[in-house]
Amino acid sequence: MNIRKLFVSVVLLLLSVPVGYALFMVAFFASGGIFGDCGVEEVERSKSQDGRFEAMIYMHDCGATTTATWRVALASSDDPEDFEDVFGGDVRGPVRVQWEGPMTLSVKAGAAYRRDDRKIYLREDEWSGVQIQFVNMDLPPRYERP
């Protein structure tokens, strides 16, 4: 009888480890785990001269296992809370925006870290009629002859 109890105890112990691990993993990922709760920190907003569009600069950070990225998003006055990203990347900050006209936005940022353009993963040239220009602040300005 003692051998039988010992055998049943060992089998239950061996089964409880993978079942316990599986339950832990389900609870971990259901609660967000390392993939949930990314933080968004708004840095600045800027309206176009005619008030039809608004640009927002923000930082997107998902914690210690990822790199925080700078992002620029645009929204129209028709739907002011529906921002859409037009720029995103792991670039040297700060990122700045400037309206060059009612339909032209200039996004100014440092180069991608490690000189790897793949770190800039989103760069739209146009959004709802707004032309978007990108200026690398790490490059010296062009010399123009008079």
CSV table of C-alpha atoms in Angstrom, one decimal:
chain,number,residue,atom,x,y,z
A,1,MET,CA,0.0,0.0,0.0
A,2,ASN,CA,2.8,2.4,0.7
A,3,ILE,CA,4.3,1.9,-2.7
A,4,ARG,CA,1.0,2.6,-4.3
A,5,LYS,CA,0.6,5.9,-2.3
A,6,LEU,CA,4.2,6.9,-3.2
A,7,PHE,CA,3.5,6.1,-6.9
A,8,VAL,CA,0.3,8.2,-6.9
A,9,SER,CA,2.0,11.1,-5.2
A,10,VAL,CA,4.9,11.1,-7.7
A,11,VAL,CA,2.5,11.0,-10.6
A,12,LEU,CA,0.4,13.8,-9.2
A,13,LEU,CA,3.5,15.9,-8.6
A,14,LEU,CA,4.8,15.3,-12.1
A,15,LEU,CA,1.4,16.3,-13.6
A,16,SER,CA,1.0,19.4,-11.4
A,17,VAL,CA,4.2,21.0,-12.6
A,18,PRO,CA,3.2,21.4,-16.3
A,19,VAL,CA,-0.4,22.2,-15.4
A,20,GLY,CA,0.7,24.8,-12.9
A,21,TYR,CA,3.1,26.3,-15.4
A,22,ALA,CA,0.4,26.4,-18.1
A,23,LEU,CA,-2.0,28.2,-15.7
A,24,PHE,CA,0.7,30.7,-14.7
A,25,MET,CA,1.4,31.4,-18.4
A,26,VAL,CA,-2.3,31.9,-19.2
A,27,ALA,CA,-2.7,34.3,-16.2
A,28,PHE,CA,0.5,36.2,-17.1
A,29,PHE,CA,-0.5,36.9,-20.7
A,30,ALA,CA,-4.1,37.5,-19.9
A,31,SER,CA,-3.1,40.3,-17.5
A,32,GLY,CA,-1.0,42.0,-20.2
A,33,GLY,CA,2.4,40.4,-19.2
A,34,ILE,CA,5.3,42.0,-21.0
A,35,PHE,CA,3.2,42.9,-24.0
A,36,GLY,CA,0.6,45.1,-22.4
A,37,ASP,CA,0.2,48.6,-21.1
A,38,CYS,CA,2.4,50.6,-23.4
A,39,GLY,CA,2.8,54.2,-22.3
A,40,VAL,CA,2.1,57.2,-24.4
A,41,GLU,CA,3.4,60.6,-23.4
A,42,GLU,CA,2.1,63.6,-25.3
A,43,VAL,CA,4.9,66.1,-25.9
A,44,GLU,CA,3.3,68.8,-28.1
A,45,ARG,CA,0.4,69.8,-30.3
A,46,SER,CA,0.4,72.3,-33.1
A,47,LYS,CA,-2.5,73.5,-35.3
A,48,SER,CA,-2.1,74.5,-38.9
A,49,GLN,CA,-2.6,78.2,-39.7
A,50,ASP,CA,-6.1,77.7,-41.0
A,51,GLY,CA,-7.0,75.4,-38.1
A,52,ARG,CA,-8.1,72.5,-40.3
A,53,PHE,CA,-5.3,70.2,-39.1
A,54,GLU,CA,-3.5,69.4,-35.9
A,55,ALA,CA,-0.1,67.7,-35.4
A,56,MET,CA,0.7,65.9,-32.2
A,57,ILE,CA,4.2,64.7,-31.1
A,58,TYR,CA,4.3,61.9,-28.6
A,59,MET,CA,6.6,59.2,-27.2
A,60,HIS,CA,5.5,55.6,-27.3
A,61,ASP,CA,7.1,53.3,-24.7
A,62,CYS,CA,6.3,49.7,-23.9
A,63,GLY,CA,8.8,49.3,-21.1
A,64,ALA,CA,12.3,48.0,-20.5
A,65,THR,CA,12.2,45.3,-23.1
A,66,THR,CA,11.6,47.7,-26.0
A,67,THR,CA,12.9,51.0,-27.2
A,68,ALA,CA,10.8,54.2,-26.8
A,69,THR,CA,10.0,55.7,-30.1
A,70,TRP,CA,9.1,59.2,-31.2
A,71,ARG,CA,5.9,59.6,-33.2
A,72,VAL,CA,4.0,62.3,-35.0
A,73,ALA,CA,0.3,62.0,-35.7
A,74,LEU,CA,-2.2,64.2,-37.6
A,75,ALA,CA,-5.9,64.8,-37.2
A,76,SER,CA,-8.3,66.9,-39.1
A,77,SER,CA,-10.7,69.4,-37.5
A,78,ASP,CA,-13.6,67.2,-38.8
A,79,ASP,CA,-12.5,64.5,-36.3
A,80,PRO,CA,-10.1,66.1,-33.9
A,81,GLU,CA,-9.6,63.0,-31.7
A,82,ASP,CA,-8.9,60.6,-34.5
A,83,PHE,CA,-5.1,61.0,-34.9
A,84,GLU,CA,-3.2,58.9,-37.4
A,85,ASP,CA,0.6,58.4,-37.2
A,86,VAL,CA,2.6,59.8,-40.1
A,87,PHE,CA,6.1,59.4,-38.6
A,88,GLY,CA,7.6,56.9,-36.2
A,89,GLY,CA,11.1,55.9,-35.3
A,90,ASP,CA,13.9,55.4,-32.9
A,91,VAL,CA,15.5,58.7,-33.6
A,92,ARG,CA,17.5,61.2,-31.6
A,93,GLY,CA,15.1,63.7,-30.1
A,94,PRO,CA,13.6,65.9,-29.5
A,95,VAL,CA,11.3,65.8,-32.5
A,96,ARG,CA,9.7,69.1,-33.6
A,97,VAL,CA,7.0,70.0,-36.0
A,98,GLN,CA,6.4,73.3,-37.8
A,99,TRP,CA,3.6,74.3,-40.1
A,100,GLU,CA,5.2,75.8,-43.2
A,101,GLY,CA,1.7,76.6,-44.6
A,102,PRO,CA,-1.8,75.5,-44.1
A,103,MET,CA,-1.1,72.3,-46.1
A,104,THR,CA,2.6,71.7,-45.4
A,105,LEU,CA,4.1,70.2,-42.2
A,106,SER,CA,7.8,70.0,-41.5
A,107,VAL,CA,8.9,67.3,-39.1
A,108,LYS,CA,12.4,67.9,-37.7
A,109,ALA,CA,14.3,65.1,-36.0
A,110,GLY,CA,17.8,63.7,-35.4
A,111,ALA,CA,19.0,60.7,-37.4
A,112,ALA,CA,18.0,57.2,-36.6
A,113,TYR,CA,20.1,55.7,-33.8
A,114,ARG,CA,23.1,53.7,-35.1
A,115,ARG,CA,22.7,55.3,-38.5
A,116,ASP,CA,20.2,52.6,-39.4
A,117,ASP,CA,17.3,53.9,-41.4
A,118,ARG,CA,15.3,50.8,-40.6
A,119,LYS,CA,14.8,52.4,-37.2
A,120,ILE,CA,12.5,54.9,-38.9
A,121,TYR,CA,9.6,52.6,-39.6
A,122,LEU,CA,7.0,55.1,-40.7
A,123,ARG,CA,7.5,58.2,-42.8
A,124,GLU,CA,4.5,59.4,-44.8
A,125,ASP,CA,5.0,62.1,-47.5
A,126,GLU,CA,1.3,63.0,-47.6
A,127,TRP,CA,-1.8,62.7,-45.4
A,128,SER,CA,-5.3,63.9,-46.4
A,129,GLY,CA,-3.7,66.5,-48.7
A,130,VAL,CA,-1.1,67.7,-46.2
A,131,GLN,CA,2.4,67.5,-47.6
A,132,ILE,CA,4.9,66.3,-45.0
A,133,GLN,CA,8.6,67.2,-45.2
A,134,PHE,CA,11.3,65.5,-43.1
A,135,VAL,CA,14.4,67.4,-41.9
A,136,ASN,CA,17.3,65.5,-40.4
A,137,MET,CA,18.6,67.8,-37.7
A,138,ASP,CA,22.0,66.0,-37.6
A,139,LEU,CA,22.9,67.1,-41.1
A,140,PRO,CA,24.4,70.6,-41.6
A,141,PRO,CA,22.2,73.0,-43.4
A,142,ARG,CA,22.8,73.4,-47.1
A,143,TYR,CA,24.9,76.4,-48.2
A,144,GLU,CA,23.0,78.4,-50.7
A,145,ARG,CA,24.9,80.8,-53.0
A,146,PRO,CA,23.5,84.3,-53.1
